[in-house]
Tab-separated table of C-alpha atoms in Angstrom:
chain	number	residue	atom	x	y	z
I	1337	MET	CA	-11.938	-37.706	40.178
I	1338	ALA	CA	-14.182	-34.603	39.836
I	1339	PHE	CA	-12.904	-32.080	37.314
I	1340	TRP	CA	-12.551	-29.331	39.931
I	1341	ASN	CA	-9.986	-31.469	41.784
I	1342	ARG	CA	-7.916	-32.620	38.782
I	1343	ARG	CA	-4.386	-31.308	38.588
I	1344	ARG	CA	-1.446	-32.535	36.500
I	1345	SER	CA	1.590	-33.972	38.234
I	1346	ILE	CA	4.803	-32.176	37.250
I	1347	ASP	CA	6.786	-35.417	37.606
I	1348	ALA	CA	4.346	-37.292	35.341
I	1349	MET	CA	4.461	-34.403	32.885
I	1350	LEU	CA	8.248	-34.725	32.588
I	1351	ALA	CA	8.118	-38.481	31.974
I	1352	PRO	CA	8.925	-39.656	28.392
I	1353	GLN	CA	5.929	-39.404	26.043
I	1354	GLU	CA	4.743	-42.325	23.922
I	1355	GLY	CA	4.458	-42.037	20.138
I	1356	PRO	CA	6.045	-39.499	17.758
I	1357	ALA	CA	7.677	-36.579	19.555
I	1358	LEU	CA	8.673	-33.049	18.656
I	1359	LYS	CA	12.345	-32.887	17.628
I	1360	LYS	CA	14.869	-31.102	19.881
I	1361	THR	CA	16.497	-28.785	17.330
I	1362	LEU	CA	16.534	-25.349	18.994
I	1363	SER	CA	19.246	-23.622	21.047
I	1364	TRP	CA	19.227	-20.233	22.796
I	1365	PRO	CA	20.121	-18.144	19.702
I	1366	HIS	CA	17.081	-19.647	17.937
I	1367	LEU	CA	14.923	-18.849	20.978
I	1368	MET	CA	16.245	-15.283	21.233
I	1369	ALA	CA	15.460	-14.769	17.549
I	1370	LEU	CA	12.019	-16.343	18.030
I	1371	GLY	CA	11.320	-13.991	20.955
I	1372	VAL	CA	12.633	-10.815	19.301
I	1373	GLY	CA	10.888	-11.827	16.080
I	1374	ALA	CA	7.598	-12.184	17.947
I	1375	ILE	CA	7.944	-9.054	20.074
I	1376	VAL	CA	9.218	-6.536	17.506
I	1377	GLY	CA	6.416	-6.265	15.015
I	1378	THR	CA	3.031	-4.649	14.595
I	1379	GLY	CA	3.270	-3.171	18.093
I	1380	ILE	CA	6.098	-0.773	17.287
I	1381	LEU	CA	5.631	-0.566	13.520
I	1382	THR	CA	1.897	0.155	13.594
I	1383	LEU	CA	0.336	0.405	17.072
I	1384	ILE	CA	2.709	3.173	18.179
I	1385	GLY	CA	0.321	5.473	16.314
I	1386	VAL	CA	-2.750	4.084	18.100
I	1387	GLY	CA	-1.033	4.424	21.500
I	1388	ALA	CA	0.141	7.957	20.783
I	1389	GLY	CA	-3.397	8.900	19.815
I	1390	LEU	CA	-4.632	7.753	23.258
I	1391	ALA	CA	-1.841	9.203	25.426
I	1392	GLY	CA	0.003	11.820	23.359
I	1393	PRO	CA	3.783	12.014	23.929
I	1394	ALA	CA	3.210	10.345	27.308
I	1395	VAL	CA	2.944	7.123	25.312
I	1396	LEU	CA	6.586	6.761	26.407
I	1397	ILE	CA	5.304	6.157	29.943
I	1398	SER	CA	2.784	3.697	28.515
I	1399	PHE	CA	5.656	1.752	26.957
I	1400	GLY	CA	7.449	1.736	30.308
I	1401	LEU	CA	4.400	0.500	32.255
I	1402	ALA	CA	3.571	-2.209	29.734
I	1403	GLY	CA	7.239	-3.219	29.686
I	1404	LEU	CA	7.357	-3.475	33.499
I	1405	VAL	CA	4.354	-5.796	33.699
I	1406	CYS	CA	5.649	-7.892	30.812
I	1407	ALA	CA	9.121	-8.075	32.378
I	1408	CYS	CA	7.613	-9.506	35.574
I	1409	ALA	CA	5.581	-11.994	33.536
I	1410	ALA	CA	8.749	-12.900	31.603
I	1411	LEU	CA	10.629	-13.671	34.835
I	1412	ALA	CA	7.751	-15.906	35.947
I	1413	TYR	CA	7.730	-17.634	32.561
I	1414	ALA	CA	11.492	-18.183	32.776
I	1415	GLU	CA	11.217	-20.036	36.100
I	1416	LEU	CA	8.139	-22.078	35.237
I	1417	SER	CA	9.379	-23.058	31.758
I	1418	THR	CA	12.557	-24.561	33.204
I	1419	ILE	CA	10.525	-26.526	35.786
I	1420	MET	CA	8.040	-27.740	33.150
I	1421	PRO	CA	9.754	-27.781	29.725
I	1422	ALA	CA	6.664	-28.962	27.865
I	1423	SER	CA	4.499	-27.579	25.051
I	1424	GLY	CA	1.559	-25.582	26.355
I	1425	SER	CA	3.122	-22.543	28.029
I	1426	ALA	CA	0.793	-20.875	30.582
I	1427	TYR	CA	-1.844	-23.558	29.984
I	1428	THR	CA	0.564	-26.270	31.145
I	1429	TYR	CA	1.751	-24.291	34.172
I	1430	SER	CA	-1.846	-23.628	35.236
I	1431	TYR	CA	-2.741	-27.322	34.869
I	1432	ALA	CA	0.016	-28.280	37.293
I	1433	SER	CA	-0.465	-25.490	39.818
I	1434	LEU	CA	-4.127	-24.410	39.702
I	1435	GLY	CA	-6.032	-27.379	38.259
I	1436	GLU	CA	-7.803	-28.482	35.112
I	1437	ILE	CA	-10.698	-26.034	34.922
I	1438	PHE	CA	-8.354	-23.068	35.428
I	1439	ALA	CA	-6.005	-24.532	32.838
I	1440	TRP	CA	-8.891	-24.758	30.384
I	1441	VAL	CA	-9.761	-21.076	30.851
I	1442	VAL	CA	-6.108	-20.111	30.356
I	1443	GLY	CA	-5.727	-22.409	27.345
I	1444	TRP	CA	-8.965	-21.105	25.810
I	1445	SER	CA	-7.708	-17.536	26.386
I	1446	LEU	CA	-4.363	-18.422	24.769
I	1447	ILE	CA	-6.199	-19.738	21.710
I	1448	LEU	CA	-7.903	-16.343	21.491
I	1449	GLU	CA	-4.624	-14.486	22.017
I	1450	TYR	CA	-2.519	-16.344	19.491
I	1451	SER	CA	-5.244	-16.462	16.852
I	1452	LEU	CA	-5.919	-12.736	17.063
I	1453	VAL	CA	-2.240	-11.791	17.268
I	1454	VAL	CA	-1.553	-13.620	14.024
I	1455	SER	CA	-4.587	-11.982	12.428
I	1456	ALA	CA	-3.663	-8.507	13.738
I	1457	VAL	CA	-0.062	-8.769	12.556
I	1458	ALA	CA	-1.221	-9.951	9.143
I	1459	VAL	CA	-3.463	-6.867	8.906
I	1460	GLY	CA	-0.541	-4.698	10.066
I	1461	TRP	CA	1.681	-6.289	7.417
I	1462	SER	CA	-0.964	-5.537	4.822
I	1463	GLY	CA	-0.944	-1.888	5.952
I	1464	TYR	CA	2.721	-1.641	4.945
I	1465	ALA	CA	2.560	-3.974	1.939
I	1466	ILE	CA	-0.211	-2.128	0.073
I	1467	PRO	CA	1.547	1.311	-0.036
I	1468	PHE	CA	4.851	-0.457	-0.761
I	1469	LEU	CA	3.338	-2.238	-3.753
I	1470	ALA	CA	1.714	1.023	-4.865
I	1471	GLY	CA	5.170	2.591	-4.833
I	1472	LEU	CA	6.231	-0.128	-7.251
I	1473	GLY	CA	3.277	0.630	-9.505
I	1474	ILE	CA	1.103	-2.257	-8.309
I	1475	ASP	CA	-2.317	-0.964	-7.219
I	1476	LEU	CA	-4.699	-3.497	-5.704
I	1477	PRO	CA	-8.457	-2.806	-5.842
I	1478	LEU	CA	-10.013	-1.563	-2.575
I	1479	ALA	CA	-12.309	-4.593	-2.358
I	1480	LEU	CA	-9.266	-6.867	-1.997
I	1481	THR	CA	-7.298	-4.757	0.512
I	1482	VAL	CA	-9.795	-4.178	3.355
I	1483	GLY	CA	-12.528	-6.147	5.079
I	1484	PRO	CA	-16.283	-5.512	4.907
I	1485	HIS	CA	-16.066	-3.007	7.808
I	1486	VAL	CA	-14.901	-0.444	5.195
I	1487	GLU	CA	-17.361	0.682	2.537
I	1488	GLY	CA	-16.439	-1.045	-0.715
I	1489	GLY	CA	-14.240	-3.578	1.076
I	1490	LEU	CA	-14.630	-7.328	0.726
I	1491	ILE	CA	-11.526	-9.072	2.067
I	1492	ASN	CA	-7.983	-8.152	3.088
I	1493	LEU	CA	-6.340	-10.479	0.588
I	1494	PRO	CA	-2.700	-9.515	1.347
I	1495	ALA	CA	-3.265	-10.477	5.024
I	1496	VAL	CA	-4.649	-13.867	3.992
I	1497	PHE	CA	-1.762	-14.355	1.552
I	1498	ILE	CA	1.002	-13.776	4.105
I	1499	ILE	CA	-0.584	-16.213	6.568
I	1500	ALA	CA	-0.545	-18.878	3.849
I	1501	VAL	CA	3.146	-18.206	3.120
I	1502	VAL	CA	4.196	-18.437	6.781
I	1503	THR	CA	2.156	-21.608	7.278
I	1504	GLY	CA	4.092	-23.167	4.403
I	1505	LEU	CA	7.372	-22.261	6.137
I	1506	LEU	CA	6.231	-23.868	9.400
I	1507	LEU	CA	5.266	-27.065	7.614
I	1508	MET	CA	8.868	-27.327	6.333
I	1509	GLY	CA	10.114	-28.036	9.848
I	1510	THR	CA	10.954	-26.244	13.100
I	1511	LYS	CA	14.713	-25.789	12.633
I	1512	GLU	CA	14.386	-24.606	9.028
I	1513	SER	CA	11.724	-22.019	9.870
I	1514	ALA	CA	13.655	-20.862	12.980
I	1515	THR	CA	16.832	-20.264	10.941
I	1516	LEU	CA	14.978	-18.171	8.367
I	1517	ASN	CA	13.285	-16.333	11.232
I	1518	ALA	CA	16.693	-15.336	12.655
I	1519	VAL	CA	17.737	-13.777	9.328
I	1520	LEU	CA	14.492	-11.808	9.009
I	1521	VAL	CA	14.782	-10.562	12.611
I	1522	LEU	CA	18.154	-8.988	11.799
I	1523	ILE	CA	16.554	-7.153	8.842
I	1524	LYS	CA	13.789	-5.843	11.089
I	1525	ILE	CA	16.158	-4.570	13.777
I	1526	ALA	CA	18.374	-2.931	11.141
I	1527	ALA	CA	15.328	-1.042	9.802
I	1528	LEU	CA	14.436	0.287	13.265
I	1529	VAL	CA	18.029	1.341	13.946
I	1530	ALA	CA	18.072	3.144	10.577
I	1531	PHE	CA	14.792	4.905	11.474
I	1532	VAL	CA	16.280	6.190	14.738
I	1533	ALA	CA	19.497	7.333	13.012
I	1534	ILE	CA	17.538	9.319	10.401
I	1535	ALA	CA	14.911	10.716	12.805
I	1536	LEU	CA	17.211	11.920	15.616
I	1537	PRO	CA	18.725	14.888	13.709
I	1538	HIS	CA	15.144	16.193	13.327
I	1539	PHE	CA	14.360	15.828	17.039
I	1540	ASP	CA	12.181	18.696	18.303
I	1541	THR	CA	11.367	18.909	22.009
I	1542	ALA	CA	8.301	21.033	21.172
I	1543	ASN	CA	6.602	17.829	19.983
I	1544	PHE	CA	6.531	16.650	23.602
I	1545	THR	CA	4.318	19.567	24.730
I	1546	PRO	CA	1.753	19.035	26.112
I	1547	PHE	CA	3.292	15.811	27.370
I	1548	MET	CA	0.188	14.211	28.868
I	1549	PRO	CA	-2.821	15.841	27.110
I	1550	TYR	CA	-5.308	13.111	28.108
I	1551	GLY	CA	-4.076	12.557	31.667
I	1552	PHE	CA	-2.802	9.389	33.282
I	1553	GLY	CA	-6.112	7.583	33.125
I	1554	ALA	CA	-7.371	4.742	35.284
I	1555	PRO	CA	-9.349	1.528	34.962
I	1556	PHE	CA	-12.573	2.009	32.962
I	1557	VAL	CA	-11.177	5.220	31.353
I	1558	GLN	CA	-10.643	4.831	27.602
I	1559	THR	CA	-7.996	7.540	27.091
I	1560	GLY	CA	-4.745	8.462	28.790
I	1561	VAL	CA	-1.512	6.685	29.661
I	1562	MET	CA	-3.176	3.582	31.122
I	1563	ALA	CA	-5.497	3.098	28.138
I	1564	ALA	CA	-2.500	3.387	25.798
I	1565	ALA	CA	-0.499	0.951	27.948
I	1566	ALA	CA	-3.352	-1.556	27.741
I	1567	ILE	CA	-3.119	-1.444	23.928
I	1568	ILE	CA	0.675	-1.110	23.700
I	1569	PHE	CA	0.880	-4.198	25.898
I	1570	PHE	CA	0.338	-5.946	22.552
I	1571	ALA	CA	3.764	-4.668	21.465
I	1572	PHE	CA	5.660	-6.492	24.198
I	1573	TYR	CA	4.346	-9.984	24.386
I	1574	GLY	CA	5.791	-12.620	22.195
I	1575	PHE	CA	8.361	-13.954	24.630
I	1576	ASP	CA	5.662	-16.374	25.785
I	1577	ALA	CA	5.934	-18.026	22.371
I	1578	ILE	CA	9.411	-19.124	23.476
I	1579	ALA	CA	7.882	-21.158	26.305
I	1580	THR	CA	5.791	-23.087	23.772
I	1581	ALA	CA	9.058	-24.282	22.175
I	1582	ALA	CA	10.218	-25.957	25.399
I	1583	GLU	CA	9.939	-29.523	24.083
I	1584	GLU	CA	11.969	-28.631	20.997
I	1585	THR	CA	14.816	-27.004	22.948
I	1586	LYS	CA	18.112	-28.867	23.281
I	1587	LYS	CA	18.929	-27.563	26.792
I	1588	PRO	CA	15.661	-26.147	28.161
I	1589	GLU	CA	17.045	-25.751	31.691
I	1590	ARG	CA	19.459	-23.083	30.364
I	1591	ASP	CA	18.240	-21.862	26.986
I	1592	LEU	CA	14.623	-21.010	27.870
I	1593	ALA	CA	15.562	-18.444	30.527
I	1594	ILE	CA	18.178	-16.865	28.238
I	1595	GLY	CA	15.717	-16.644	25.361
I	1596	ILE	CA	12.802	-15.238	27.378
I	1597	ILE	CA	14.660	-12.637	29.450
I	1598	GLY	CA	17.178	-11.733	26.747
I	1599	SER	CA	14.521	-10.990	24.129
I	1600	MET	CA	12.552	-8.826	26.593
I	1601	VAL	CA	15.615	-6.721	27.505
I	1602	VAL	CA	16.584	-6.145	23.859
I	1603	CYS	CA	13.060	-5.210	22.806
I	1604	THR	CA	12.267	-2.903	25.732
I	1605	ILE	CA	15.344	-0.772	25.042
I	1606	LEU	CA	14.636	-0.737	21.309
I	1607	TYR	CA	10.979	0.234	21.774
I	1608	ILE	CA	11.559	3.228	24.020
I	1609	VAL	CA	14.320	4.593	21.769
I	1610	VAL	CA	12.179	4.204	18.610
I	1611	ALA	CA	9.096	5.762	20.260
I	1612	ALA	CA	11.103	8.753	21.519
I	1613	ALA	CA	12.685	9.275	18.092
I	1614	ALA	CA	9.279	9.065	16.370
I	1615	ILE	CA	7.609	11.635	18.634
I	1616	GLY	CA	10.641	13.908	18.494
I	1617	ALA	CA	10.611	13.856	14.705
I	1618	ALA	CA	6.891	14.531	14.154
I	1619	PRO	CA	3.855	15.771	16.116
I	1620	VAL	CA	1.755	12.910	17.465
I	1621	ALA	CA	-1.352	14.063	15.575
I	1622	SER	CA	0.433	13.647	12.250
I	1623	PHE	CA	0.868	9.874	12.551
I	1624	SER	CA	-1.617	8.669	15.181
I	1625	ASP	CA	-4.129	7.395	12.589
I	1626	SER	CA	-1.650	5.926	10.100
I	1627	PRO	CA	-1.383	2.163	9.412
I	1628	GLU	CA	2.333	2.757	8.665
I	1629	PRO	CA	3.429	5.512	11.116
I	1630	LEU	CA	7.201	5.084	10.853
I	1631	ALA	CA	7.206	5.195	7.056
I	1632	LEU	CA	4.837	8.185	7.182
I	1633	ILE	CA	7.222	10.060	9.505
I	1634	MET	CA	10.092	9.406	7.107
I	1635	ARG	CA	8.107	10.801	4.189
I	1636	GLY	CA	7.213	13.866	6.290
I	1637	LEU	CA	10.925	14.469	6.787
I	1638	GLY	CA	11.506	14.354	3.048
I	1639	GLN	CA	13.097	10.914	3.299
I	1640	GLY	CA	11.009	9.148	0.661
I	1641	VAL	CA	13.680	6.563	-0.107
I	1642	ALA	CA	14.141	5.740	3.584
I	1643	ALA	CA	10.368	5.448	3.973
I	1644	GLN	CA	10.272	2.949	1.121
I	1645	TRP	CA	13.111	0.933	2.655
I	1646	ILE	CA	11.438	0.871	6.080
I	1647	ALA	CA	8.184	-0.239	4.457
I	1648	ALA	CA	10.141	-2.895	2.554
I	1649	ALA	CA	11.780	-4.115	5.768
I	1650	ALA	CA	8.352	-4.315	7.437
I	1651	VAL	CA	6.961	-6.254	4.477
I	1652	ILE	CA	9.908	-8.657	4.574
I	1653	ALA	CA	10.318	-9.009	8.331
I	1654	LEU	CA	6.856	-8.672	9.935
I	1655	PRO	CA	6.141	-12.291	8.970
I	1656	THR	CA	8.586	-13.296	11.765
I	1657	VAL	CA	5.822	-12.361	14.220
I	1658	LEU	CA	3.345	-14.487	12.305
I	1659	LEU	CA	5.793	-17.362	12.332
I	1660	ALA	CA	6.380	-17.156	16.097
I	1661	PHE	CA	2.701	-16.968	17.015
I	1662	LEU	CA	1.468	-19.542	14.511
I	1663	PHE	CA	4.194	-21.779	15.934
I	1664	GLY	CA	3.038	-21.064	19.484
I	1665	GLN	CA	-0.642	-21.480	18.675
I	1666	SER	CA	-0.101	-24.931	17.206
I	1667	ARG	CA	1.836	-25.994	20.324
I	1668	ILE	CA	-0.942	-24.760	22.634
I	1669	PHE	CA	-3.449	-26.811	20.640
I	1670	LEU	CA	-1.016	-29.746	20.772
I	1671	GLY	CA	-0.732	-29.616	24.569
I	1672	MET	CA	-4.503	-29.427	25.061
I	1673	ALA	CA	-5.115	-32.240	22.557
I	1674	ARG	CA	-2.582	-34.487	24.298
I	1675	ASP	CA	-4.430	-33.915	27.564
I	1676	GLY	CA	-7.736	-34.885	25.945
I	1677	LEU	CA	-9.295	-31.425	26.313
I	1678	LEU	CA	-9.384	-31.087	22.519
I	1679	PRO	CA	-9.791	-33.854	19.916
I	1680	ASN	CA	-6.743	-36.126	19.942
I	1681	ARG	CA	-6.382	-36.029	16.134
I	1682	LEU	CA	-5.045	-32.481	16.529
I	1683	ALA	CA	-1.964	-33.921	18.260
I	1684	LYS	CA	-0.799	-35.860	15.181
I	1685	ILE	CA	2.872	-35.136	14.389
I	1686	SER	CA	4.432	-35.597	10.948
I	1687	ASN	CA	7.731	-37.307	10.131
I	1688	ARG	CA	9.350	-33.853	10.068
I	1689	GLY	CA	8.350	-33.342	13.710
I	1690	VAL	CA	5.583	-30.843	12.869
I	1691	PRO	CA	1.947	-30.947	14.133
I	1692	VAL	CA	0.543	-30.654	10.604
I	1693	VAL	CA	-3.213	-30.925	11.241
I	1694	VAL	CA	-3.339	-28.288	13.957
I	1695	THR	CA	-0.991	-25.935	12.065
I	1696	ILE	CA	-3.221	-25.973	8.969
I	1697	PHE	CA	-6.408	-25.700	11.045
I	1698	THR	CA	-4.996	-22.696	12.929
I	1699	ALA	CA	-3.930	-21.018	9.688
I	1700	ILE	CA	-7.433	-21.291	8.204
I	1701	VAL	CA	-9.070	-19.745	11.295
I	1702	VAL	CA	-6.661	-16.810	11.596
I	1703	ALA	CA	-6.754	-16.134	7.838
I	1704	ILE	CA	-10.543	-15.717	7.999
I	1705	LEU	CA	-10.226	-13.292	10.944
I	1706	ALA	CA	-7.457	-11.305	9.243
I	1707	GLY	CA	-9.481	-11.038	6.075
I	1708	ILE	CA	-12.513	-9.369	7.652
I	1709	MET	CA	-11.586	-7.629	10.972
I	1710	ARG	CA	-9.965	-4.281	11.853
I	1711	LEU	CA	-6.489	-4.014	13.409
I	1712	ASP	CA	-7.529	-2.176	16.591
I	1713	GLU	CA	-10.333	-4.685	17.283
I	1714	LEU	CA	-7.972	-7.615	16.831
I	1715	ALA	CA	-5.206	-6.142	19.002
I	1716	SER	CA	-7.532	-5.151	21.844
I	1717	LEU	CA	-9.198	-8.559	22.091
I	1718	ALA	CA	-5.854	-10.341	21.754
I	1719	ASN	CA	-4.616	-8.316	24.730
I	1720	ALA	CA	-7.494	-9.584	26.862
I	1721	GLY	CA	-6.455	-13.193	26.243
I	1722	THR	CA	-2.808	-12.416	26.959
I	1723	LEU	CA	-3.597	-10.593	30.186
I	1724	MET	CA	-5.452	-13.673	31.427
I	1725	ALA	CA	-2.464	-15.888	30.567
I	1726	PHE	CA	0.119	-13.584	32.163
I	1727	MET	CA	-1.968	-13.238	35.321
I	1728	ALA	CA	-2.223	-17.036	35.528
I	1729	VAL	CA	1.557	-17.350	35.186
I	1730	GLY	CA	2.052	-14.880	38.051
I	1731	VAL	CA	-0.371	-16.858	40.229
I	1732	SER	CA	1.278	-20.174	39.243
I	1733	LEU	CA	4.709	-18.840	40.191
I	1734	ILE	CA	3.518	-17.913	43.690
I	1735	VAL	CA	1.466	-21.097	44.206
I	1736	LEU	CA	4.323	-23.442	43.258
I	1737	ARG	CA	6.834	-21.507	45.385
I	1738	VAL	CA	4.535	-21.996	48.390
I	1739	ARG	CA	3.405	-25.556	47.601
I	1740	GLU	CA	6.725	-26.993	46.382
I	1741	PRO	CA	9.519	-24.825	47.795
I	1742	ASN	CA	12.095	-27.631	47.531
I	1743	ARG	CA	11.545	-28.498	43.859
I	1744	GLU	CA	14.682	-27.995	41.768
I	1745	ARG	CA	14.616	-24.705	39.856
I	1746	LYS	CA	17.266	-24.167	37.175
I	1747	PHE	CA	16.270	-20.494	37.106
I	1748	LYS	CA	14.904	-18.738	40.181
I	1749	THR	CA	12.889	-15.555	39.842
I	1750	PRO	CA	14.291	-12.911	42.240
I	1751	LEU	CA	11.776	-11.455	44.717
I	1752	TRP	CA	9.238	-13.965	43.385
I	1753	TRP	CA	6.419	-12.688	45.590
I	1754	LEU	CA	6.854	-9.118	44.317
I	1755	VAL	CA	7.360	-10.133	40.680
I	1756	GLY	CA	4.299	-12.384	40.735
I	1757	GLY	CA	2.257	-9.693	42.493
I	1758	ILE	CA	3.156	-6.982	39.941
I	1759	ALA	CA	2.267	-9.333	37.071
I	1760	ILE	CA	-1.132	-10.128	38.629
I	1761	VAL	CA	-2.117	-6.575	39.646
I	1762	GLY	CA	-0.757	-5.062	36.423
I	1763	CYS	CA	-2.703	-7.491	34.236
I	1764	ILE	CA	-5.962	-6.900	36.134
I	1765	THR	CA	-5.490	-3.114	35.854
I	1766	PHE	CA	-4.742	-3.274	32.135
I	1767	PHE	CA	-7.733	-5.533	31.536
I	1768	PHE	CA	-10.129	-2.988	33.040
I	1769	SER	CA	-8.454	-0.250	30.963
I	1770	LEU	CA	-9.545	-1.996	27.756
I	1771	LYS	CA	-12.763	-1.032	26.001
I	1772	ALA	CA	-15.959	-2.253	27.647
I	1773	SER	CA	-16.878	-4.020	24.403
I	1774	THR	CA	-13.556	-5.909	24.486
I	1775	GLN	CA	-14.209	-7.029	28.054
I	1776	LEU	CA	-17.687	-8.199	27.043
I	1777	TYR	CA	-16.432	-10.147	24.006
I	1778	PHE	CA	-13.759	-11.763	26.170
I	1779	LEU	CA	-16.364	-12.790	28.743
I	1780	LEU	CA	-18.597	-14.249	26.028
I	1781	TRP	CA	-15.622	-16.124	24.515
I	1782	ASN	CA	-14.835	-17.757	27.858
I	1783	LEU	CA	-18.460	-18.527	28.662
I	1784	GLY	CA	-18.631	-20.363	25.350
I	1785	GLY	CA	-15.358	-22.102	26.195
I	1786	LEU	CA	-16.649	-23.213	29.599
I	1787	ALA	CA	-19.749	-24.662	27.952
I	1788	ILE	CA	-17.516	-26.746	25.642
I	1789	TYR	CA	-15.415	-27.831	28.615
I	1790	LEU	CA	-18.381	-28.928	30.732
I	1791	LEU	CA	-20.176	-30.680	27.875
I	1792	TRP	CA	-17.198	-32.437	26.216
I	1793	SER	CA	-13.676	-31.737	27.462
I	1794	SER	CA	-14.186	-32.544	31.156
I	1795	LYS	CA	-15.493	-36.001	30.204
I	1796	ASN	CA	-12.797	-36.734	27.611
I	1797	ALA	CA	-9.823	-35.373	29.542
I	1798	ARG	CA	-7.003	-37.867	29.950
I	1799	LEU	CA	-7.041	-37.379	33.745
I	1800	ALA	CA	-10.756	-38.232	33.798
I	1801	LYS	CA	-9.891	-41.672	32.406
I	1802	THR	CA	-6.400	-42.316	33.803
I	1803	PRO	CA	-5.544	-40.270	36.904
I	1804	GLU	CA	-1.837	-39.537	37.332
I	1805	ALA	CA	0.090	-40.600	40.369
C-alpha cells in the first residue's frame, strides 16, 4: 500500500501487544498531578515576564486567549485518548484519522515540542537555581551558568544537571516517579498561593494603566496581546503529556478525561490569579526582563525571605515539568518506534516497565539544547511544534466524528464541531503570531523530517510490511 494511503486501524491498535508491555500503575490522581506538574512551571514562573513585556498588563487577556485554545484542545484530547488509549498522543490519533504521512509530521513536531520544552524548563529552573544558590553563598562562574550566546558563557551546567537528575527518577519506574511528582506539585502550588497572599495587599490599580500599550496585535505582528498569547501558550500545555500515559493508566476510559480536563481547569484559574497579583504588585517594566519575575517582585516589596522561599520552591518543584515532558517524549518515541517509523531498538522496555534506551537518548539530546540555547528561543520553537499537534488533534476529533459516528466514546466532547474549530483556527492564528525566524526554523525542521520519512521511515513502517485489517 502506498504511504499516502496508509492509516492505522483503531481496532487493531487496541488489540493486545506482543512482547514486554508498559505497566498499568497510574490512576486519575497520578494523572492530575502529572498534568498540573507539567502545566504549572516555567510558563508562570518565568515566561510571565516575557509575555508582560510584549502585551503590558493586557497579558491577562493573553492568558485567557491561550487558555481558551488549550481548553478546546484538551477536550479533543480527552475524547480521543479514551477512544485510543495508547502511547503516542496526537501522533497516534493522527495515524488513525488522517494517515501515516500526517502522523509523521505530527510525531516529528511532537519530538521538537517535547525536546525543547524540557530544555526550556531546565533553563528556567537554572534561572531560579543560580540566584538561590548565590543567596546561600554558592557562586558559580559565569562560564558554567549560561550558554555561548552570552559573552563569557560556555554551558548552562545547572540546566544539564537537573535533566540528569530527572532522567534518573524516570529510570526508577513510572509509579515511583509519579508519586514523587505528586508531592512536588503540592509544593509548587503552595508557593504560588503564598505569592498571591503576599502580593495582594500591595495591589495597585495604577499598574494596569495603560492596559494595552502595544495594542491587540494580529498575525505577523510581533508585539501586542496576540504575540504574548503565542508565547504564553507555552504556559498552558502539558495536559497532552497525560495522553502519552494512556497505556499505563488503570482505567483509561475514565481517568484520562478526569486528568486532562481537571488539570486544565485548576491551572487556568491559578494562572490568571497569579498574573493579576503580579501586575498589581509591581509595574510590568520592573519584571519583564527577569529570569525569576515572581521572586524579583517579592524582593521589590521588601519580602526577601518570601522571595527566597519562592525561589526554593521553584528549584524544588520545577523538575516536575521536566519529569512530565521527558516521560511524554519517551512515549512518543516509543509509539513511533513500534510503528517502524523510527528504529525498533528504541522501543525496548526494561523489566521495570520503562523504555530505557529512548529515555536516555532523549535526555542526552535535551541536555545539549539546554546547555547552549536561550529560554525565549526554546519556548518559541517549542510552541510551534505544540501548535501543530493541537491543530492535528482538533482535525482528528472532527474527522472521526464524521467518519465513525457510532464508535463508542467513553467521553464525548460537547459541541465537538465548535471545539475542534476553535482549536484549529486558534492554533493557526498563534502560529503566525510567532517570530518569522521561529516559523522558518519550524519549516526547516519538518522539511528535514519529511526527507527522513521518504528515505527511510516510509519503507520500514510496519504497515508497509504488514497491512492491518
